[in-house]
PDB file of C-alpha atoms in Angstrom:
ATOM      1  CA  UNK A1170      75.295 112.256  99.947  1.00  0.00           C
ATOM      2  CA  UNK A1171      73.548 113.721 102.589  1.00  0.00           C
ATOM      3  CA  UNK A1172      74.738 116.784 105.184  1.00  0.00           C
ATOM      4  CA  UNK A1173      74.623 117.000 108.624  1.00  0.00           C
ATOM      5  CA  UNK A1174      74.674 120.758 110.031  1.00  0.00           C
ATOM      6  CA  UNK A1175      74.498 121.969 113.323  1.00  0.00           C
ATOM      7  CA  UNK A1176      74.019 125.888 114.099  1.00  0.00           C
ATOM      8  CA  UNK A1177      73.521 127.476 117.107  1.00  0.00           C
ATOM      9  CA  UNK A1178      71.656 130.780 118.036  1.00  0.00           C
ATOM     10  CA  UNK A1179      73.878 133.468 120.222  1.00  0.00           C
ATOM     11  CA  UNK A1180      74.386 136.655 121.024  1.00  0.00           C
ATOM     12  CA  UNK A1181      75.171 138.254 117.747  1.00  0.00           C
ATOM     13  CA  UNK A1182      79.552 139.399 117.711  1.00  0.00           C
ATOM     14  CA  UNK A1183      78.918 143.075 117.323  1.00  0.00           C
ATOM     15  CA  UNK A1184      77.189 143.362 120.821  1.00  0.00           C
ATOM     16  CA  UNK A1185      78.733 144.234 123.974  1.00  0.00           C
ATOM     17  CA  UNK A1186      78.071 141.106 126.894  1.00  0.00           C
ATOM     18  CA  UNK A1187      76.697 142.193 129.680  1.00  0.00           C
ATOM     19  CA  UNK A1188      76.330 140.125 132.771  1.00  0.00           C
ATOM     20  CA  UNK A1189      73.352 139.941 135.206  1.00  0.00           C
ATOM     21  CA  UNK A1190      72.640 141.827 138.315  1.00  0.00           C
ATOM     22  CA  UNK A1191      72.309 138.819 140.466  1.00  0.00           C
ATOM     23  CA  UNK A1192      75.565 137.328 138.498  1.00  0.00           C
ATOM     24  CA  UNK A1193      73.944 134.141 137.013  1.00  0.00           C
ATOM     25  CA  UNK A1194      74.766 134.559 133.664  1.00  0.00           C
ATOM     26  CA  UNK A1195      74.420 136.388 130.648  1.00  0.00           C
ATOM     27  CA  UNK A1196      71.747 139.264 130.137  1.00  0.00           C
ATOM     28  CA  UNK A1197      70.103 138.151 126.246  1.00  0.00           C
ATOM     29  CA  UNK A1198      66.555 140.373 126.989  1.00  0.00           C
ATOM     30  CA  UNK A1199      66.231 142.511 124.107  1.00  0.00           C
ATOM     31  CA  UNK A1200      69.816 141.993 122.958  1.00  0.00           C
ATOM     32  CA  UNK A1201      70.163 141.273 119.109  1.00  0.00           C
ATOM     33  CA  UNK A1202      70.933 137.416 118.416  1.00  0.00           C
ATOM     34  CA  UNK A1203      72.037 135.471 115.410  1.00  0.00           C
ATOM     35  CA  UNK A1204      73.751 132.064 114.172  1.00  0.00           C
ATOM     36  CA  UNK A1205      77.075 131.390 115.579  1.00  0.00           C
ATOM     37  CA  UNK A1206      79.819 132.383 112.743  1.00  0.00           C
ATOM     38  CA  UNK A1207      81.507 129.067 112.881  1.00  0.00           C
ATOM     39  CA  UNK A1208      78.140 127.605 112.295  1.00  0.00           C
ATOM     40  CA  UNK A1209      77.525 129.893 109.608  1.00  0.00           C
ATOM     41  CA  UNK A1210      81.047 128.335 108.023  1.00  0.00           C
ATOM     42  CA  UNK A1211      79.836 125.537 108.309  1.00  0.00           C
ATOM     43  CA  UNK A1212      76.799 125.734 106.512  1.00  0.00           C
ATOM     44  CA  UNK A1213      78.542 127.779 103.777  1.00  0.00           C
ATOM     45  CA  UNK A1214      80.772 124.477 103.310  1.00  0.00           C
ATOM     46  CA  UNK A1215      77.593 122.286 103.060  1.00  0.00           C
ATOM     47  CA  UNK A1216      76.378 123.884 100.622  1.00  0.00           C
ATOM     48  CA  UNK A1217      79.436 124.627  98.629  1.00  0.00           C
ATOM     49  CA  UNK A1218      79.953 120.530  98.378  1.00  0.00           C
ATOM     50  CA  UNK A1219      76.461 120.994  97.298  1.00  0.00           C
ATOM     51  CA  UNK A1220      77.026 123.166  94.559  1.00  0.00           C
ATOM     52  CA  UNK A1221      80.391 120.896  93.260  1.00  0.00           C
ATOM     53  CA  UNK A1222      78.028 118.123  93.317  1.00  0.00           C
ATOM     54  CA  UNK A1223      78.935 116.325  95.981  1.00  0.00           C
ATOM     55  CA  UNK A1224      75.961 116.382  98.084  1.00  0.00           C
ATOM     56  CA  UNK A1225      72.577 115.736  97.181  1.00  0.00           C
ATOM     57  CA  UNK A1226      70.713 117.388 100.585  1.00  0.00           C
ATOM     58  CA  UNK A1227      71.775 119.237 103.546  1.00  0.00           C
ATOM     59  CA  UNK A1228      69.776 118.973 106.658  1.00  0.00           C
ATOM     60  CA  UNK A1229      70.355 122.101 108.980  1.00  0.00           C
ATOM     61  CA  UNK A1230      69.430 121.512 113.059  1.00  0.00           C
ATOM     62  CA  UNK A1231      69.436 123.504 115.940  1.00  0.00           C
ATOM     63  CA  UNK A1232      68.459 122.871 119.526  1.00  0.00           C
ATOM     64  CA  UNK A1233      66.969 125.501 121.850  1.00  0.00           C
ATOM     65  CA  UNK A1234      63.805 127.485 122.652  1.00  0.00           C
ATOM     66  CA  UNK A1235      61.250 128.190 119.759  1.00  0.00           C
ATOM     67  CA  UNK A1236      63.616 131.120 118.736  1.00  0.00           C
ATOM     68  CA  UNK A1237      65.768 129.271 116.988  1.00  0.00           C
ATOM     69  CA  UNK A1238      63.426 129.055 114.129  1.00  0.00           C
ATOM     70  CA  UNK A1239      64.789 132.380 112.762  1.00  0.00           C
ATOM     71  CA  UNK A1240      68.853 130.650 113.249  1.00  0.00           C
ATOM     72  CA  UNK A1241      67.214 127.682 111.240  1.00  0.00           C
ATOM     73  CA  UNK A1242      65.829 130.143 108.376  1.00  0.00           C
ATOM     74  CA  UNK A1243      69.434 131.661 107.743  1.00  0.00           C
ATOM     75  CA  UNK A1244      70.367 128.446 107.113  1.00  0.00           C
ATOM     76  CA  UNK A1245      67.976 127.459 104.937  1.00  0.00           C
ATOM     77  CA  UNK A1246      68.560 131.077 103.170  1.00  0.00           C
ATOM     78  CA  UNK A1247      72.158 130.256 102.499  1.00  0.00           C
ATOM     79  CA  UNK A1248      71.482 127.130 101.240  1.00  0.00           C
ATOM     80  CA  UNK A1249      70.219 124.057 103.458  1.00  0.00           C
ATOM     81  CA  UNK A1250      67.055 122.067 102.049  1.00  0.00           C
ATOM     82  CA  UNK A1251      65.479 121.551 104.958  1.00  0.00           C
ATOM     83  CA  UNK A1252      65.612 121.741 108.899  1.00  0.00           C
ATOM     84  CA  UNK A1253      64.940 120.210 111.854  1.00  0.00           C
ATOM     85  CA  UNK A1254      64.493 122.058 115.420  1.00  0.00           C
ATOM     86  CA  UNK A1255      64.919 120.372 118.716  1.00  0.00           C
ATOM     87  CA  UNK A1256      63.010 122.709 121.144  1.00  0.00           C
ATOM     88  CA  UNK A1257      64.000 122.633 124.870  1.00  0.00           C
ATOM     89  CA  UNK A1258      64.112 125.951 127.462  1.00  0.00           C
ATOM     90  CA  UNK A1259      66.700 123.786 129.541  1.00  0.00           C
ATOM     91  CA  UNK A1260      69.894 125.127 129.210  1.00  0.00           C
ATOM     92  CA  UNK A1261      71.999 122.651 127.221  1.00  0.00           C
ATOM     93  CA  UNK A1262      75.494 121.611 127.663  1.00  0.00           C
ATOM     94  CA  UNK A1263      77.633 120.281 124.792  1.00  0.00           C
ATOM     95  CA  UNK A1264      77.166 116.438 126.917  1.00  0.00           C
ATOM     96  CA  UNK A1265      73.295 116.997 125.887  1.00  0.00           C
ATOM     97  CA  UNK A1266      73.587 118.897 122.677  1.00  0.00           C
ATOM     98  CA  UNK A1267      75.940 116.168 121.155  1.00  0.00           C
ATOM     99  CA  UNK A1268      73.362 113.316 122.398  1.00  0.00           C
ATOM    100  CA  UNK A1269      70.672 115.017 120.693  1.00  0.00           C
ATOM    101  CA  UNK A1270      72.874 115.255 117.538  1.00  0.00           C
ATOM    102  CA  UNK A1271      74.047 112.076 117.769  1.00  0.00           C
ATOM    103  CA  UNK A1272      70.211 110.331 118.214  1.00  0.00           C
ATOM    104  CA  UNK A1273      69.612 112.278 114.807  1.00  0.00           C
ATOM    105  CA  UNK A1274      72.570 111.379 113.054  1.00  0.00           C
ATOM    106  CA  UNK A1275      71.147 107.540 113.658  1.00  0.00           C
ATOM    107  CA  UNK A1276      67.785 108.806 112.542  1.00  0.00           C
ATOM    108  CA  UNK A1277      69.058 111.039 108.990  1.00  0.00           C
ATOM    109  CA  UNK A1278      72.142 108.626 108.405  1.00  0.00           C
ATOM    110  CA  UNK A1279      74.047 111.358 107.000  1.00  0.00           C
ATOM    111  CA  UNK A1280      77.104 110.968 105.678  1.00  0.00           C
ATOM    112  CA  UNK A1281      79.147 114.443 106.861  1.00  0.00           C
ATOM    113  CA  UNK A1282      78.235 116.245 109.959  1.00  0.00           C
ATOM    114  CA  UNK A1283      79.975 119.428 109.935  1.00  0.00           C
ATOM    115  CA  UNK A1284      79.953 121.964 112.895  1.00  0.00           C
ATOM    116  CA  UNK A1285      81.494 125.176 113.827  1.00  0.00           C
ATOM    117  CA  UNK A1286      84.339 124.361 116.189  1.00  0.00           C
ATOM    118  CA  UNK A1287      83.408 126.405 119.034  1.00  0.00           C
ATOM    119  CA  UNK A1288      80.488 128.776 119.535  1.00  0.00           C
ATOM    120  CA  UNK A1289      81.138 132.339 120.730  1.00  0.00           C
ATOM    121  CA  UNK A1290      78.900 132.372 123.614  1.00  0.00           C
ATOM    122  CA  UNK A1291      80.652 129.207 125.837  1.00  0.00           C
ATOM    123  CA  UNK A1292      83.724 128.610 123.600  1.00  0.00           C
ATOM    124  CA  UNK A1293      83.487 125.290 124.719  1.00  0.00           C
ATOM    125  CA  UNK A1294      84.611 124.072 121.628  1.00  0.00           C
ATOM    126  CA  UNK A1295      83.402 120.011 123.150  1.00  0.00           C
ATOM    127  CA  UNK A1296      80.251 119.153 121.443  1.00  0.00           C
ATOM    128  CA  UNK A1297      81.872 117.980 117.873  1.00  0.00           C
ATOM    129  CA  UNK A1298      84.689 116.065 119.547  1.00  0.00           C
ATOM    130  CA  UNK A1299      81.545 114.195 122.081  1.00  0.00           C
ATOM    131  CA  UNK A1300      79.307 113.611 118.878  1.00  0.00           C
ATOM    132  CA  UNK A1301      82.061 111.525 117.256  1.00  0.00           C
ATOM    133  CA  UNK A1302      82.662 109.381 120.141  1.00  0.00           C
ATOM    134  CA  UNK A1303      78.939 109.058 121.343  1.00  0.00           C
ATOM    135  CA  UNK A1304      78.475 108.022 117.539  1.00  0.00           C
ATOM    136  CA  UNK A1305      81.844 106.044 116.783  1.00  0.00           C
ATOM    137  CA  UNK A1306      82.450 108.170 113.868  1.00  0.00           C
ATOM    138  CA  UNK A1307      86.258 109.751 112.374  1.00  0.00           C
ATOM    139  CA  UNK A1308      86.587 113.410 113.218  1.00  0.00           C
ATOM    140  CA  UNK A1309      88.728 116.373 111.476  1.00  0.00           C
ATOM    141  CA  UNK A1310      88.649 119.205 114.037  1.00  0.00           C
ATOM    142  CA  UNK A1311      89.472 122.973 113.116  1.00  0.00           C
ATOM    143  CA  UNK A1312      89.140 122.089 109.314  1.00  0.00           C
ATOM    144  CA  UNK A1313      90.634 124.718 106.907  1.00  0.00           C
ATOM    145  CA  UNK A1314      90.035 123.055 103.689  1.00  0.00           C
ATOM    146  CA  UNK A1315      87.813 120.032 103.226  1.00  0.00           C
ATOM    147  CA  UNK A1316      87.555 118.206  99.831  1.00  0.00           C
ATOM    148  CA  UNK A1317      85.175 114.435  99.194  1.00  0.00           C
ATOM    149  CA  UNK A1318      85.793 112.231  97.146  1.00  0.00           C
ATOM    150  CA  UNK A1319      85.499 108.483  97.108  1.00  0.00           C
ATOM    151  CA  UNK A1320      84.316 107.638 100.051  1.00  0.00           C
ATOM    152  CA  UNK A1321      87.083 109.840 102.117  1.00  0.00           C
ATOM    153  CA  UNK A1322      87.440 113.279 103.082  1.00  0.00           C
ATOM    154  CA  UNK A1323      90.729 114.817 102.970  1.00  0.00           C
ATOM    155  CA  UNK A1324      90.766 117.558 105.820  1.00  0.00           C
ATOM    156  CA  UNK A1325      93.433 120.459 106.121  1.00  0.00           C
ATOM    157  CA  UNK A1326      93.047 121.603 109.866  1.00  0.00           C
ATOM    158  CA  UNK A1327      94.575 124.540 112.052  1.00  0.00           C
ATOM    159  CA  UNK A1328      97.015 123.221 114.558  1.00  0.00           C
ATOM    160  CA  UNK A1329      99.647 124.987 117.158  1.00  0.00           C
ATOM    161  CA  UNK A1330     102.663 124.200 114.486  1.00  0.00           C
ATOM    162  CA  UNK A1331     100.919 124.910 111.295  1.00  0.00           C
ATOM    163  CA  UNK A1332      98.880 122.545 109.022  1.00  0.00           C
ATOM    164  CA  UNK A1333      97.984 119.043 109.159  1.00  0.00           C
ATOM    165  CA  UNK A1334      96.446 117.317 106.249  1.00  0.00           C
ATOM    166  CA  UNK A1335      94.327 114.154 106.932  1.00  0.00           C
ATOM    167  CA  UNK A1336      92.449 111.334 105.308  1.00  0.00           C
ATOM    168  CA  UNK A1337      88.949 110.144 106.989  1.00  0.00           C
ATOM    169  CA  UNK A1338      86.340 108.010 105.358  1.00  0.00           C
ATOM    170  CA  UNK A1339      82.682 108.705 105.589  1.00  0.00           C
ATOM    171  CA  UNK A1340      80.431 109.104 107.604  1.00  0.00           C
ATOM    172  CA  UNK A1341      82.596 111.121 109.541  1.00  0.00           C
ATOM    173  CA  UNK A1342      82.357 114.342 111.286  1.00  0.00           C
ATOM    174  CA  UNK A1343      83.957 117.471 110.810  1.00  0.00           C
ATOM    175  CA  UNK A1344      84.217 121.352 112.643  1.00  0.00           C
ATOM    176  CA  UNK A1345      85.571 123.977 111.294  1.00  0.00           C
ATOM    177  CA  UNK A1346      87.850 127.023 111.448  1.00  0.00           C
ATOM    178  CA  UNK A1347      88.146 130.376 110.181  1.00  0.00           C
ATOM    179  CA  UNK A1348      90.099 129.929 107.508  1.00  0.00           C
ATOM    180  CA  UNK A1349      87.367 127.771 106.162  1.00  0.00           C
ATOM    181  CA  UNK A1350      85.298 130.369 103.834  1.00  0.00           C
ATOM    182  CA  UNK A1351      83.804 133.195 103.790  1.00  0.00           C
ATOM    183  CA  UNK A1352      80.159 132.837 104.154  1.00  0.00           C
ATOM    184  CA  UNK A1353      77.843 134.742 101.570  1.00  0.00           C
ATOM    185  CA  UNK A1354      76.054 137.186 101.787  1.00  0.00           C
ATOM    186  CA  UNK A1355      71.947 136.415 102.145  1.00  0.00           C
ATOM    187  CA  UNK A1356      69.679 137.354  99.900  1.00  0.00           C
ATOM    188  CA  UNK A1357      66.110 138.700 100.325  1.00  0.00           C
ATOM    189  CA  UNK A1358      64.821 135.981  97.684  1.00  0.00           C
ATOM    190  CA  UNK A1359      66.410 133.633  99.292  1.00  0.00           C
ATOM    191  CA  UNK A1360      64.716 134.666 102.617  1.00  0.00           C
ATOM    192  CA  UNK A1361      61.648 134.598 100.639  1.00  0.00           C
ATOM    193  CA  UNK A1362      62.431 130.937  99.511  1.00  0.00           C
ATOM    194  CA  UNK A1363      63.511 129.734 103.177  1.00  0.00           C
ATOM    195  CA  UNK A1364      60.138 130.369 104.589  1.00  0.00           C
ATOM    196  CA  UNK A1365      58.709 127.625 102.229  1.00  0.00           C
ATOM    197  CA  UNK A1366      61.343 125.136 103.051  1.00  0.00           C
ATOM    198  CA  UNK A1367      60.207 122.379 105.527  1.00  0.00           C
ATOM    199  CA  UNK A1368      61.359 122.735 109.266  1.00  0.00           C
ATOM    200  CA  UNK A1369      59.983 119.969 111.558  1.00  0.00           C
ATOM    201  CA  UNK A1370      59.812 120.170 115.638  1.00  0.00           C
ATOM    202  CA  UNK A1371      60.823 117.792 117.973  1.00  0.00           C
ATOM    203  CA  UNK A1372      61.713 117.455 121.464  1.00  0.00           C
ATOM    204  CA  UNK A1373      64.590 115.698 123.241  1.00  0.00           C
ATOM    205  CA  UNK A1374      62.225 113.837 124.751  1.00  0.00           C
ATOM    206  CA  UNK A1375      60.790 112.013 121.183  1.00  0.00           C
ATOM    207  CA  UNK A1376      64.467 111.121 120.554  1.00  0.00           C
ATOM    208  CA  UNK A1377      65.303 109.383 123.908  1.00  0.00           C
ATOM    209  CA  UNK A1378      67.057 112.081 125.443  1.00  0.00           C
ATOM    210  CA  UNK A1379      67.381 113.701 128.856  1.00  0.00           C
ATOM    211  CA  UNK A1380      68.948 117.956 128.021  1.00  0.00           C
ATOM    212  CA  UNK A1381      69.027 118.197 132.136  1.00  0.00           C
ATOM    213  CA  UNK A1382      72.181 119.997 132.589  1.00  0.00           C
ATOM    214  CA  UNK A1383      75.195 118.178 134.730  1.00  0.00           C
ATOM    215  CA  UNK A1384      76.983 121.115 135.451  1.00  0.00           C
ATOM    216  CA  UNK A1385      75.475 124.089 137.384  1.00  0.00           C
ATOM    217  CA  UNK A1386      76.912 127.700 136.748  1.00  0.00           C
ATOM    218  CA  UNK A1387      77.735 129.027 140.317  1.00  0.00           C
ATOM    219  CA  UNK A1388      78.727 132.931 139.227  1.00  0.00           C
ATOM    220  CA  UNK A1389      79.356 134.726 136.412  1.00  0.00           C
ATOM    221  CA  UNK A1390      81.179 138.336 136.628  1.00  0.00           C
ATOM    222  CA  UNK A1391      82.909 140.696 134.805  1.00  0.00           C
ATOM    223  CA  UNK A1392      86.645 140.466 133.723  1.00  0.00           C
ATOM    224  CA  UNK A1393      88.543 142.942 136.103  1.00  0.00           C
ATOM    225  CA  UNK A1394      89.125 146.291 134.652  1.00  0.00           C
ATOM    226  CA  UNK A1395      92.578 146.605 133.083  1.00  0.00           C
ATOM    227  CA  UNK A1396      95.180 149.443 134.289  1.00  0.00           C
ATOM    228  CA  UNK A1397      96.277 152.051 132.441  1.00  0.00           C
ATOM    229  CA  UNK A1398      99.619 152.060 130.623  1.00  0.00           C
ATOM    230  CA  UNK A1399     102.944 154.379 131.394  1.00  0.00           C
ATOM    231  CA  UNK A1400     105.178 155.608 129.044  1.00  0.00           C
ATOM    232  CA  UNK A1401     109.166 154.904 130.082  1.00  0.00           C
ATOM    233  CA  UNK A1402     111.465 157.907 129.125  1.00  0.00           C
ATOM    234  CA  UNK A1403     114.280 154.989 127.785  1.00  0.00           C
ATOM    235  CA  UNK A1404     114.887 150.758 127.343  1.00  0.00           C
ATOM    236  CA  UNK A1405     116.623 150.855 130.031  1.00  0.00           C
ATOM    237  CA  UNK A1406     114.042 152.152 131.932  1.00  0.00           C
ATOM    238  CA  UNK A1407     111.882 149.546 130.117  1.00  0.00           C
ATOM    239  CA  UNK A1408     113.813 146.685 130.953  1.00  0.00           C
ATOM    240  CA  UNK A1409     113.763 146.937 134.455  1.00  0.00           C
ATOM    241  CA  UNK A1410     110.506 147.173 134.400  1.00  0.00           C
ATOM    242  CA  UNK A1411     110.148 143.834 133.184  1.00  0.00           C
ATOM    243  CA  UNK A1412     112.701 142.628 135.327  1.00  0.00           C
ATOM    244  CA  UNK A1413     111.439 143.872 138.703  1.00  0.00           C
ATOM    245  CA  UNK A1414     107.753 144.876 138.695  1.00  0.00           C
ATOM    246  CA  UNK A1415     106.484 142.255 136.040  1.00  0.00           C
ATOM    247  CA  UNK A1416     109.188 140.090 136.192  1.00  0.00           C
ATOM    248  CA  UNK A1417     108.440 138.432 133.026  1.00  0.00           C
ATOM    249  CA  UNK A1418     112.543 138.465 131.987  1.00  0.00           C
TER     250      UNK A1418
END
């Protein structure tokens, strides 16, 4: 069985966003970046059904500038066999990311795609939902525990009231949560191996698609500053409070 996997370069979690002068998005010059954690769950589950014996390869992509090489090599560190990098500088949307994936996913014929649910840059959390319709494929959104066998895939996901268990035969597609796994730790020799692993180069234009962008990012500005607390000597005091000034009771 092959293994569809989908990572995305970002800003890495530990830095602090900062937005531009001019206000049209995010300043990334000389900011650290790295592969989107639910990405990185994902690729930890590829290569954990792997491992069980349920897969025989898992085919890492990314789309993006040249950059994304280095996103593409973690994966391969962790575990994928190969790669495949779609390199565009136009800013993609999930519309055109899930195109591109989905023009692939006729080319590789895998049988799982897994993606992280969201990534932390646009928490868009779209382009897994628009692959499975663009394709025609089952989806298990927010999975917490995926297990194959037979043909199916029997998906645990994170919901509002709990946990829903579900049954989806392959090919199918499937983005995780959290709760997934933990994603291990990489090694230097697996570094070492990653560089020899094959990564191939395309562009969105070799698999029929257009990555303009439909949706055009007017401003982008800082969350306003919050206000400082007070202290209230009593509940009372409290509760009134809540009653009159924030009147949330």
């Amino acid at each position: 069985m092959k293994i569809l996997v989908s990572v995305k370069r970002v800003v890495d979690y530990n830095v602090k966003v900062r937005v531009k002068s001019d206000q049209s998005g995010v300043d990334i010059a000389n900011v650290k970046m790295s592969m989107n954690p639910f990405d990185e769950i994902a690729v930890e589950e590829a290569v954990r059904l792997k491992e069980k014996g349920v897969a025989s390869e898992i085919v890492a992509v990314s789309c993006g500038p040249q950059q994304c090489q280095e996103t593409l090599r973690t994966a391969m560190a962790i575990g994928a066999d190969r790669a495949i990098l779609v390199r565009t500088d136009v800013e993609l949307q999930p519309l055109a990311v899930a195109k591109i994936l989905k023009a692939l996913v006729d080319r590789e014929q895998p049988q799982l795609v897994i993606l992280g649910k969201q990534a932390i840059d646009d928490d868009a959390n779209q382009t897994g939902q628009m692959l499975a319709a663009l394709a025609d494929l089952p989806q298990a959104t927010f999975a917490s525990k995926v297990e194959v066998a037979d043909g199916k895939a029997s998906v645990t996901r994170e919901i509002d009231g709990g946990l829903e268990t579900i049954s989806i035969t392959l090919p199918a597609v499937v983005t995780t949560d959290l709760r997934l796994n933990e994603p291990r730790y990489v090694t230097l020799p697996n570094i070492m191996k990653a560089k020899k692993k094959t990564l191939d180069v395309v562009e969105p234009g070799d698999l029929g698609v257009d990555p303009a962008p439909r949706l055009k990012t007017l401003k982008v500005s800082e969350p306003p500053a919050r206000s400082a607390g007070v202290k209230v000597p009593d509940v009372a005091t409290l509760v009134a409070k809540l009653k009159n000034e924030a009147k949330v009771i």
